[in-house]
Amino acid sequence: QVQLVESGGGLVQAGGSLRLSCAASGRIANVYAMAWFRQAPGKEREFVAVVNWSIGSTRYADFAEGRFTISRDNVKNTVDLQMNSLKPEDTAVYYCAADYHYSGGTYHTADAYDSWGQGTQVTVSS
């Protein structure tokens, strides 16, 4: 199992930036990919971005493309999400997730992931 702990959430004005970080511990060697999801009140958890743990390739949700950047440091065992040009609709709890297996076309679905962090709140004021 991999344990995940998120940090870096907070309150920011629209147009501002935040950097989230996720620290991973445990059986890191089993990790294939790491991702960020988010969940706003009354909404389903949605995919934000994913990074391949070994080669660093990335994919983003349409709303994140060009504003958010996911990166990993597989020496420090962290995955970060740099969020710029934040909008009020980005307000949500952001979760870090680890996938132990190649998920193919399902990387954007929560069911593909095996371990989850506790989440960190991001609030963007207008």
Short mmCIF file of N, CA, C and O in Angstrom, two decimals:
data_model
loop_
_atom_site.label_atom_id
_atom_site.label_comp_id
_atom_site.label_asym_id
_atom_site.label_seq_id
_atom_site.Cartn_x
_atom_site.Cartn_y
_atom_site.Cartn_z
N GLN A 1 0.83 -1.20 0.00
CA GLN A 1 0.00 0.00 0.00
C GLN A 1 0.86 1.26 0.00
O GLN A 1 1.99 1.26 0.47
N VAL A 2 0.30 2.32 -0.57
CA VAL A 2 0.94 3.62 -0.60
C VAL A 2 0.09 4.58 0.21
O VAL A 2 -1.13 4.62 0.05
N GLN A 3 0.74 5.34 1.07
CA GLN A 3 0.04 6.35 1.86
C GLN A 3 0.31 7.72 1.22
O GLN A 3 1.44 8.02 0.83
N LEU A 4 -0.74 8.52 1.15
CA LEU A 4 -0.66 9.82 0.48
C LEU A 4 -1.15 10.92 1.42
O LEU A 4 -2.20 10.77 2.06
N VAL A 5 -0.40 12.01 1.48
CA VAL A 5 -0.77 13.15 2.32
C VAL A 5 -0.65 14.42 1.49
O VAL A 5 0.44 14.77 1.03
N GLU A 6 -1.78 15.12 1.33
CA GLU A 6 -1.81 16.36 0.56
C GLU A 6 -1.57 17.56 1.47
O GLU A 6 -1.87 17.53 2.67
N SER A 7 -1.05 18.63 0.86
CA SER A 7 -0.87 19.90 1.57
C SER A 7 -0.90 21.02 0.55
O SER A 7 -0.83 20.77 -0.66
N GLY A 8 -1.03 22.25 1.06
CA GLY A 8 -0.93 23.41 0.19
C GLY A 8 -2.23 24.08 -0.17
O GLY A 8 -2.23 25.11 -0.86
N GLY A 9 -3.36 23.53 0.26
CA GLY A 9 -4.62 24.17 -0.04
C GLY A 9 -4.78 25.46 0.73
O GLY A 9 -3.99 25.80 1.61
N GLY A 10 -5.84 26.20 0.40
CA GLY A 10 -6.10 27.45 1.11
C GLY A 10 -7.08 28.31 0.36
O GLY A 10 -7.77 27.86 -0.56
N LEU A 11 -7.13 29.57 0.78
CA LEU A 11 -8.04 30.56 0.20
C LEU A 11 -7.22 31.50 -0.69
O LEU A 11 -6.18 32.02 -0.26
N VAL A 12 -7.70 31.71 -1.89
CA VAL A 12 -7.00 32.59 -2.83
C VAL A 12 -8.04 33.36 -3.64
O VAL A 12 -9.16 32.87 -3.85
N GLN A 13 -7.68 34.55 -4.08
CA GLN A 13 -8.57 35.33 -4.92
C GLN A 13 -8.52 34.83 -6.36
O GLN A 13 -7.51 34.26 -6.80
N ALA A 14 -9.61 35.08 -7.08
CA ALA A 14 -9.65 34.72 -8.49
C ALA A 14 -8.47 35.35 -9.23
O ALA A 14 -8.13 36.51 -8.98
N GLY A 15 -7.86 34.56 -10.10
CA GLY A 15 -6.68 35.01 -10.82
C GLY A 15 -5.38 34.66 -10.14
O GLY A 15 -4.30 34.79 -10.75
N GLY A 16 -5.46 34.21 -8.90
CA GLY A 16 -4.27 33.88 -8.14
C GLY A 16 -3.78 32.46 -8.42
O GLY A 16 -4.31 31.76 -9.29
N SER A 17 -2.78 32.07 -7.65
CA SER A 17 -2.14 30.76 -7.84
C SER A 17 -2.02 30.03 -6.51
O SER A 17 -1.94 30.66 -5.44
N LEU A 18 -2.00 28.72 -6.60
CA LEU A 18 -1.72 27.85 -5.45
C LEU A 18 -0.91 26.67 -5.95
O LEU A 18 -1.06 26.25 -7.11
N ARG A 19 -0.08 26.13 -5.06
CA ARG A 19 0.67 24.92 -5.38
C ARG A 19 0.33 23.86 -4.35
O ARG A 19 0.57 24.05 -3.15
N LEU A 20 -0.26 22.77 -4.81
CA LEU A 20 -0.57 21.64 -3.94
C LEU A 20 0.56 20.63 -4.02
O LEU A 20 1.20 20.46 -5.07
N SER A 21 0.79 19.94 -2.92
CA SER A 21 1.81 18.91 -2.89
C SER A 21 1.23 17.65 -2.27
O SER A 21 0.39 17.72 -1.37
N CYS A 22 1.69 16.51 -2.74
CA CYS A 22 1.26 15.22 -2.21
C CYS A 22 2.52 14.40 -1.92
O CYS A 22 3.33 14.16 -2.81
N ALA A 23 2.66 14.02 -0.66
CA ALA A 23 3.79 13.21 -0.24
C ALA A 23 3.37 11.75 -0.18
O ALA A 23 2.37 11.42 0.48
N ALA A 24 4.13 10.89 -0.85
CA ALA A 24 3.82 9.46 -0.89
C ALA A 24 4.82 8.68 -0.07
O ALA A 24 6.01 8.98 -0.06
N SER A 25 4.32 7.66 0.62
CA SER A 25 5.18 6.77 1.40
C SER A 25 4.64 5.35 1.29
O SER A 25 3.50 5.14 0.89
N GLY A 26 5.48 4.39 1.64
CA GLY A 26 5.08 3.00 1.55
C GLY A 26 5.66 2.34 0.31
O GLY A 26 6.79 2.61 -0.08
N ARG A 27 4.88 1.51 -0.35
CA ARG A 27 5.35 0.71 -1.49
C ARG A 27 5.35 1.55 -2.77
O ARG A 27 4.60 1.29 -3.72
N ILE A 28 6.24 2.54 -2.81
CA ILE A 28 6.32 3.45 -3.95
C ILE A 28 6.66 2.72 -5.23
O ILE A 28 6.23 3.09 -6.32
N ALA A 29 7.42 1.65 -5.12
CA ALA A 29 7.84 0.90 -6.31
C ALA A 29 6.65 0.33 -7.08
O ALA A 29 6.76 0.02 -8.27
N ASN A 30 5.50 0.21 -6.39
CA ASN A 30 4.31 -0.34 -7.05
C ASN A 30 3.54 0.71 -7.86
O ASN A 30 2.62 0.36 -8.58
N VAL A 31 3.91 1.97 -7.72
CA VAL A 31 3.13 3.03 -8.34
C VAL A 31 3.40 3.12 -9.84
O VAL A 31 4.55 3.21 -10.26
N TYR A 32 2.33 3.14 -10.62
CA TYR A 32 2.43 3.35 -12.06
C TYR A 32 2.19 4.82 -12.42
O TYR A 32 2.88 5.39 -13.26
N ALA A 33 1.19 5.41 -11.79
CA ALA A 33 0.85 6.81 -12.07
C ALA A 33 0.29 7.46 -10.82
O ALA A 33 -0.23 6.79 -9.92
N MET A 34 0.40 8.78 -10.78
CA MET A 34 -0.18 9.58 -9.70
C MET A 34 -1.07 10.64 -10.33
O MET A 34 -0.72 11.21 -11.37
N ALA A 35 -2.17 10.93 -9.67
CA ALA A 35 -3.12 11.87 -10.24
C ALA A 35 -3.68 12.80 -9.17
O ALA A 35 -3.58 12.53 -7.97
N TRP A 36 -4.27 13.89 -9.65
CA TRP A 36 -5.07 14.77 -8.82
C TRP A 36 -6.51 14.73 -9.31
O TRP A 36 -6.76 14.79 -10.53
N PHE A 37 -7.42 14.61 -8.38
CA PHE A 37 -8.85 14.73 -8.62
C PHE A 37 -9.36 15.86 -7.74
O PHE A 37 -8.68 16.30 -6.82
N ARG A 38 -10.59 16.29 -8.00
CA ARG A 38 -11.22 17.27 -7.14
C ARG A 38 -12.70 16.97 -7.01
O ARG A 38 -13.30 16.33 -7.88
N GLN A 39 -13.27 17.46 -5.91
CA GLN A 39 -14.70 17.26 -5.67
C GLN A 39 -15.28 18.51 -5.04
O GLN A 39 -14.87 18.89 -3.93
N ALA A 40 -16.21 19.11 -5.74
CA ALA A 40 -16.93 20.28 -5.23
C ALA A 40 -18.19 19.81 -4.53
O ALA A 40 -18.69 18.71 -4.81
N PRO A 41 -18.75 20.62 -3.62
CA PRO A 41 -19.96 20.22 -2.90
C PRO A 41 -21.09 19.86 -3.85
O PRO A 41 -21.38 20.61 -4.80
N GLY A 42 -21.70 18.71 -3.63
CA GLY A 42 -22.83 18.29 -4.44
C GLY A 42 -22.47 17.76 -5.80
O GLY A 42 -23.36 17.45 -6.61
N LYS A 43 -21.18 17.63 -6.09
CA LYS A 43 -20.73 17.14 -7.40
C LYS A 43 -19.90 15.88 -7.24
O LYS A 43 -19.37 15.58 -6.17
N GLU A 44 -19.77 15.15 -8.33
CA GLU A 44 -18.95 13.95 -8.32
C GLU A 44 -17.46 14.33 -8.36
O GLU A 44 -17.09 15.41 -8.82
N ARG A 45 -16.64 13.40 -7.90
CA ARG A 45 -15.20 13.59 -7.97
C ARG A 45 -14.78 13.59 -9.44
O ARG A 45 -15.22 12.72 -10.22
N GLU A 46 -13.96 14.58 -9.82
CA GLU A 46 -13.56 14.68 -11.23
C GLU A 46 -12.05 14.73 -11.39
O GLU A 46 -11.32 15.25 -10.54
N PHE A 47 -11.60 14.18 -12.49
CA PHE A 47 -10.20 14.11 -12.83
C PHE A 47 -9.64 15.49 -13.14
O PHE A 47 -10.30 16.30 -13.79
N VAL A 48 -8.41 15.74 -12.66
CA VAL A 48 -7.73 17.00 -12.94
C VAL A 48 -6.51 16.76 -13.83
O VAL A 48 -6.39 17.34 -14.90
N ALA A 49 -5.60 15.89 -13.36
CA ALA A 49 -4.36 15.64 -14.11
C ALA A 49 -3.72 14.36 -13.61
O ALA A 49 -3.97 13.94 -12.48
N VAL A 50 -2.89 13.76 -14.47
CA VAL A 50 -2.19 12.53 -14.10
C VAL A 50 -0.76 12.59 -14.64
O VAL A 50 -0.51 13.22 -15.68
N VAL A 51 0.16 11.97 -13.90
CA VAL A 51 1.56 11.89 -14.33
C VAL A 51 2.04 10.45 -14.20
O VAL A 51 1.77 9.79 -13.19
N ASN A 52 2.71 9.96 -15.24
CA ASN A 52 3.31 8.64 -15.18
C ASN A 52 4.51 8.70 -14.25
O ASN A 52 5.38 9.55 -14.40
N TRP A 53 4.53 7.81 -13.27
CA TRP A 53 5.53 7.92 -12.20
C TRP A 53 6.96 7.74 -12.71
O TRP A 53 7.88 8.40 -12.26
N SER A 54 7.16 6.86 -13.69
CA SER A 54 8.53 6.57 -14.12
C SER A 54 9.01 7.51 -15.22
O SER A 54 10.14 8.00 -15.15
N ILE A 55 8.17 7.81 -16.20
CA ILE A 55 8.66 8.61 -17.33
C ILE A 55 8.20 10.06 -17.29
O ILE A 55 8.69 10.88 -18.06
N GLY A 56 7.23 10.38 -16.43
CA GLY A 56 6.83 11.76 -16.24
C GLY A 56 5.87 12.32 -17.26
O GLY A 56 5.59 13.52 -17.25
N SER A 57 5.33 11.49 -18.14
CA SER A 57 4.35 11.98 -19.11
C SER A 57 3.07 12.38 -18.38
O SER A 57 2.75 11.82 -17.33
N THR A 58 2.36 13.35 -18.94
CA THR A 58 1.21 13.93 -18.25
C THR A 58 -0.01 14.00 -19.15
O THR A 58 0.09 14.02 -20.38
N ARG A 59 -1.17 14.06 -18.51
CA ARG A 59 -2.43 14.32 -19.20
C ARG A 59 -3.27 15.19 -18.29
O ARG A 59 -3.19 15.08 -17.06
N TYR A 60 -4.13 16.01 -18.91
CA TYR A 60 -4.93 16.96 -18.16
C TYR A 60 -6.39 16.92 -18.59
O TYR A 60 -6.71 16.63 -19.75
N ALA A 61 -7.26 17.27 -17.66
CA ALA A 61 -8.64 17.56 -18.01
C ALA A 61 -8.66 18.84 -18.84
O ALA A 61 -7.77 19.69 -18.72
N ASP A 62 -9.70 18.99 -19.65
CA ASP A 62 -9.78 20.17 -20.52
C ASP A 62 -9.71 21.46 -19.70
O ASP A 62 -9.05 22.43 -20.11
N PHE A 63 -10.38 21.49 -18.56
CA PHE A 63 -10.43 22.73 -17.78
C PHE A 63 -9.07 23.07 -17.17
O PHE A 63 -8.81 24.21 -16.80
N ALA A 64 -8.20 22.06 -17.05
CA ALA A 64 -6.90 22.27 -16.42
C ALA A 64 -5.80 22.61 -17.43
O ALA A 64 -4.78 23.20 -17.06
N GLU A 65 -6.02 22.23 -18.66
CA GLU A 65 -5.00 22.43 -19.70
C GLU A 65 -4.65 23.91 -19.82
O GLU A 65 -5.51 24.77 -19.95
N GLY A 66 -3.35 24.20 -19.72
CA GLY A 66 -2.89 25.58 -19.86
C GLY A 66 -2.90 26.38 -18.58
O GLY A 66 -2.28 27.45 -18.51
N ARG A 67 -3.60 25.92 -17.55
CA ARG A 67 -3.63 26.64 -16.26
C ARG A 67 -2.94 25.86 -15.16
O ARG A 67 -2.33 26.45 -14.25
N PHE A 68 -3.07 24.53 -15.19
CA PHE A 68 -2.52 23.68 -14.15
C PHE A 68 -1.33 22.88 -14.70
O PHE A 68 -1.31 22.52 -15.88
N THR A 69 -0.37 22.60 -13.83
CA THR A 69 0.77 21.78 -14.21
C THR A 69 1.02 20.74 -13.13
O THR A 69 1.20 21.10 -11.95
N ILE A 70 1.03 19.47 -13.53
CA ILE A 70 1.35 18.40 -12.60
C ILE A 70 2.81 17.99 -12.80
O ILE A 70 3.30 17.96 -13.93
N SER A 71 3.48 17.71 -11.70
CA SER A 71 4.87 17.28 -11.79
C SER A 71 5.17 16.29 -10.67
O SER A 71 4.50 16.31 -9.64
N ARG A 72 6.16 15.47 -10.90
CA ARG A 72 6.51 14.50 -9.86
C ARG A 72 8.01 14.54 -9.60
O ARG A 72 8.78 14.87 -10.49
N ASP A 73 8.37 14.22 -8.39
CA ASP A 73 9.77 14.08 -8.01
C ASP A 73 9.89 12.69 -7.41
O ASP A 73 9.46 12.46 -6.27
N ASN A 74 10.44 11.77 -8.19
CA ASN A 74 10.47 10.39 -7.70
C ASN A 74 11.73 10.09 -6.90
O ASN A 74 12.04 8.93 -6.64
N VAL A 75 12.42 11.14 -6.50
CA VAL A 75 13.46 11.01 -5.46
C VAL A 75 12.84 11.38 -4.11
O VAL A 75 13.00 10.67 -3.12
N LYS A 76 12.12 12.51 -4.11
CA LYS A 76 11.45 12.94 -2.87
C LYS A 76 10.11 12.23 -2.69
O LYS A 76 9.49 12.35 -1.64
N ASN A 77 9.63 11.52 -3.72
CA ASN A 77 8.32 10.84 -3.69
C ASN A 77 7.19 11.82 -3.45
O ASN A 77 6.35 11.64 -2.56
N THR A 78 7.19 12.87 -4.25
CA THR A 78 6.12 13.85 -4.18
C THR A 78 5.54 14.09 -5.58
O THR A 78 6.21 13.90 -6.59
N VAL A 79 4.28 14.51 -5.59
CA VAL A 79 3.65 14.97 -6.83
C VAL A 79 2.97 16.29 -6.53
O VAL A 79 2.25 16.40 -5.53
N ASP A 80 3.24 17.27 -7.33
CA ASP A 80 2.73 18.62 -7.12
C ASP A 80 1.72 19.00 -8.19
O ASP A 80 1.76 18.47 -9.31
N LEU A 81 0.86 19.94 -7.83
CA LEU A 81 -0.07 20.51 -8.80
C LEU A 81 0.02 22.02 -8.67
O LEU A 81 -0.43 22.59 -7.68
N GLN A 82 0.63 22.65 -9.66
CA GLN A 82 0.69 24.10 -9.72
C GLN A 82 -0.55 24.61 -10.43
O GLN A 82 -0.82 24.22 -11.57
N MET A 83 -1.31 25.46 -9.74
CA MET A 83 -2.57 25.96 -10.29
C MET A 83 -2.47 27.47 -10.44
O MET A 83 -2.27 28.19 -9.46
N ASN A 84 -2.61 27.94 -11.66
CA ASN A 84 -2.56 29.37 -11.98
C ASN A 84 -3.89 29.84 -12.53
O ASN A 84 -4.72 29.03 -12.94
N SER A 85 -4.07 31.15 -12.55
CA SER A 85 -5.30 31.75 -13.09
C SER A 85 -6.54 31.07 -12.52
O SER A 85 -7.47 30.70 -13.24
N LEU A 86 -6.56 30.94 -11.21
CA LEU A 86 -7.65 30.23 -10.56
C LEU A 86 -8.97 30.97 -10.69
O LEU A 86 -9.01 32.21 -10.70
N LYS A 87 -10.04 30.19 -10.78
CA LYS A 87 -11.39 30.70 -10.93
C LYS A 87 -12.24 30.22 -9.76
O LYS A 87 -11.94 29.18 -9.17
N PRO A 88 -13.32 30.93 -9.44
CA PRO A 88 -14.19 30.46 -8.36
C PRO A 88 -14.69 29.03 -8.58
O PRO A 88 -14.84 28.29 -7.60
N GLU A 89 -14.88 28.63 -9.81
CA GLU A 89 -15.35 27.27 -10.08
C GLU A 89 -14.27 26.20 -9.84
O GLU A 89 -14.56 25.00 -9.92
N ASP A 90 -13.06 26.62 -9.53
CA ASP A 90 -12.02 25.67 -9.13
C ASP A 90 -12.12 25.30 -7.65
O ASP A 90 -11.38 24.44 -7.17
N THR A 91 -13.02 25.95 -6.94
CA THR A 91 -13.21 25.65 -5.52
C THR A 91 -13.65 24.21 -5.34
O THR A 91 -14.64 23.78 -5.94
N ALA A 92 -12.91 23.47 -4.53
CA ALA A 92 -13.19 22.05 -4.33
C ALA A 92 -12.20 21.50 -3.31
O ALA A 92 -11.23 22.17 -2.94
N VAL A 93 -12.46 20.27 -2.89
CA VAL A 93 -11.46 19.51 -2.16
C VAL A 93 -10.63 18.77 -3.22
O VAL A 93 -11.19 18.09 -4.08
N TYR A 94 -9.32 18.91 -3.14
CA TYR A 94 -8.42 18.29 -4.10
C TYR A 94 -7.77 17.06 -3.47
O TYR A 94 -7.25 17.14 -2.35
N TYR A 95 -7.81 15.95 -4.21
CA TYR A 95 -7.31 14.68 -3.72
C TYR A 95 -6.17 14.18 -4.59
O TYR A 95 -6.22 14.28 -5.83
N CYS A 96 -5.18 13.61 -3.95
CA CYS A 96 -4.10 12.92 -4.62
C CYS A 96 -4.43 11.43 -4.66
O CYS A 96 -5.02 10.90 -3.70
N ALA A 97 -4.08 10.77 -5.76
CA ALA A 97 -4.39 9.35 -5.91
C ALA A 97 -3.24 8.62 -6.58
O ALA A 97 -2.54 9.20 -7.41
N ALA A 98 -3.08 7.35 -6.23
CA ALA A 98 -2.03 6.51 -6.81
C ALA A 98 -2.64 5.31 -7.51
O ALA A 98 -3.57 4.68 -7.00
N ASP A 99 -2.12 5.05 -8.69
CA ASP A 99 -2.55 3.90 -9.49
C ASP A 99 -1.41 2.90 -9.56
O ASP A 99 -0.30 3.26 -9.98
N TYR A 100 -1.66 1.65 -9.17
CA TYR A 100 -0.60 0.66 -9.14
C TYR A 100 -0.45 -0.07 -10.49
O TYR A 100 0.50 -0.83 -10.67
N HIS A 101 -1.39 0.16 -11.40
CA HIS A 101 -1.38 -0.60 -12.63
C HIS A 101 -1.65 0.31 -13.82
O HIS A 101 -2.27 1.36 -13.68
N TYR A 102 -1.22 -0.12 -14.99
CA TYR A 102 -1.53 0.62 -16.21
C TYR A 102 -3.04 0.59 -16.41
O TYR A 102 -3.66 -0.47 -16.46
N SER A 103 -3.66 1.78 -16.53
CA SER A 103 -5.11 1.86 -16.61
C SER A 103 -5.62 2.14 -18.01
O SER A 103 -6.82 2.24 -18.22
N GLY A 104 -4.72 2.31 -18.95
CA GLY A 104 -5.14 2.55 -20.32
C GLY A 104 -6.03 3.76 -20.44
O GLY A 104 -5.72 4.84 -19.95
N GLY A 105 -7.17 3.58 -21.04
CA GLY A 105 -8.07 4.68 -21.29
C GLY A 105 -8.91 5.11 -20.10
O GLY A 105 -9.73 6.01 -20.22
N THR A 106 -8.71 4.47 -18.94
CA THR A 106 -9.53 4.79 -17.77
C THR A 106 -8.79 5.66 -16.76
O THR A 106 -9.25 5.81 -15.63
N TYR A 107 -7.67 6.25 -17.14
CA TYR A 107 -6.87 7.04 -16.20
C TYR A 107 -7.64 8.21 -15.62
O TYR A 107 -7.26 8.75 -14.58
N HIS A 108 -8.71 8.64 -16.28
CA HIS A 108 -9.46 9.79 -15.84
C HIS A 108 -10.61 9.41 -14.90
O HIS A 108 -11.37 10.29 -14.46
N THR A 109 -10.74 8.15 -14.59
CA THR A 109 -11.82 7.69 -13.71
C THR A 109 -11.27 7.35 -12.33
O THR A 109 -10.21 6.72 -12.19
N ALA A 110 -12.04 7.73 -11.31
CA ALA A 110 -11.60 7.51 -9.94
C ALA A 110 -11.42 6.03 -9.63
O ALA A 110 -10.55 5.65 -8.84
N ASP A 111 -12.22 5.18 -10.25
CA ASP A 111 -12.15 3.74 -9.98
C ASP A 111 -10.82 3.12 -10.37
O ASP A 111 -10.48 2.03 -9.91
N ALA A 112 -10.04 3.80 -11.22
CA ALA A 112 -8.75 3.26 -11.67
C ALA A 112 -7.68 3.36 -10.60
O ALA A 112 -6.62 2.77 -10.74
N TYR A 113 -7.93 4.11 -9.55
CA TYR A 113 -6.90 4.41 -8.56
C TYR A 113 -7.07 3.60 -7.30
O TYR A 113 -8.19 3.31 -6.87
N ASP A 114 -5.93 3.25 -6.71
CA ASP A 114 -5.90 2.29 -5.63
C ASP A 114 -5.74 2.91 -4.24
O ASP A 114 -6.17 2.33 -3.25
N SER A 115 -5.08 4.05 -4.18
CA SER A 115 -4.87 4.72 -2.90
C SER A 115 -5.22 6.19 -3.05
O SER A 115 -4.97 6.79 -4.11
N TRP A 116 -5.74 6.75 -1.96
CA TRP A 116 -6.19 8.15 -1.96
C TRP A 116 -5.67 8.85 -0.71
O TRP A 116 -5.58 8.24 0.37
N GLY A 117 -5.41 10.15 -0.86
CA GLY A 117 -5.13 10.98 0.29
C GLY A 117 -6.41 11.47 0.91
O GLY A 117 -7.51 11.15 0.45
N GLN A 118 -6.27 12.26 1.98
CA GLN A 118 -7.45 12.74 2.71
C GLN A 118 -8.05 13.99 2.10
O GLN A 118 -9.17 14.38 2.45
N GLY A 119 -7.32 14.63 1.19
CA GLY A 119 -7.84 15.82 0.52
C GLY A 119 -7.38 17.11 1.17
O GLY A 119 -7.09 17.16 2.37
N THR A 120 -7.34 18.16 0.35
CA THR A 120 -7.00 19.49 0.84
C THR A 120 -7.96 20.49 0.18
O THR A 120 -8.22 20.41 -1.02
N GLN A 121 -8.49 21.40 0.99
CA GLN A 121 -9.50 22.34 0.51
C GLN A 121 -8.85 23.50 -0.25
O GLN A 121 -7.90 24.12 0.24
N VAL A 122 -9.39 23.78 -1.42
CA VAL A 122 -9.01 24.96 -2.20
C VAL A 122 -10.26 25.81 -2.38
O VAL A 122 -11.28 25.32 -2.87
N THR A 123 -10.18 27.07 -1.95
CA THR A 123 -11.30 27.99 -2.09
C THR A 123 -10.83 29.21 -2.86
O THR A 123 -9.85 29.86 -2.47
N VAL A 124 -11.53 29.51 -3.94
CA VAL A 124 -11.19 30.66 -4.79
C VAL A 124 -12.32 31.67 -4.68
O VAL A 124 -13.46 31.38 -5.04
N SER A 125 -12.01 32.84 -4.17
CA SER A 125 -13.03 33.88 -4.00
C SER A 125 -13.07 34.78 -5.23
O SER A 125 -12.06 35.02 -5.89
N SER A 126 -14.27 35.29 -5.48
CA SER A 126 -14.44 36.16 -6.67
C SER A 126 -14.18 37.61 -6.35
O SER A 126 -14.02 37.99 -5.20
#
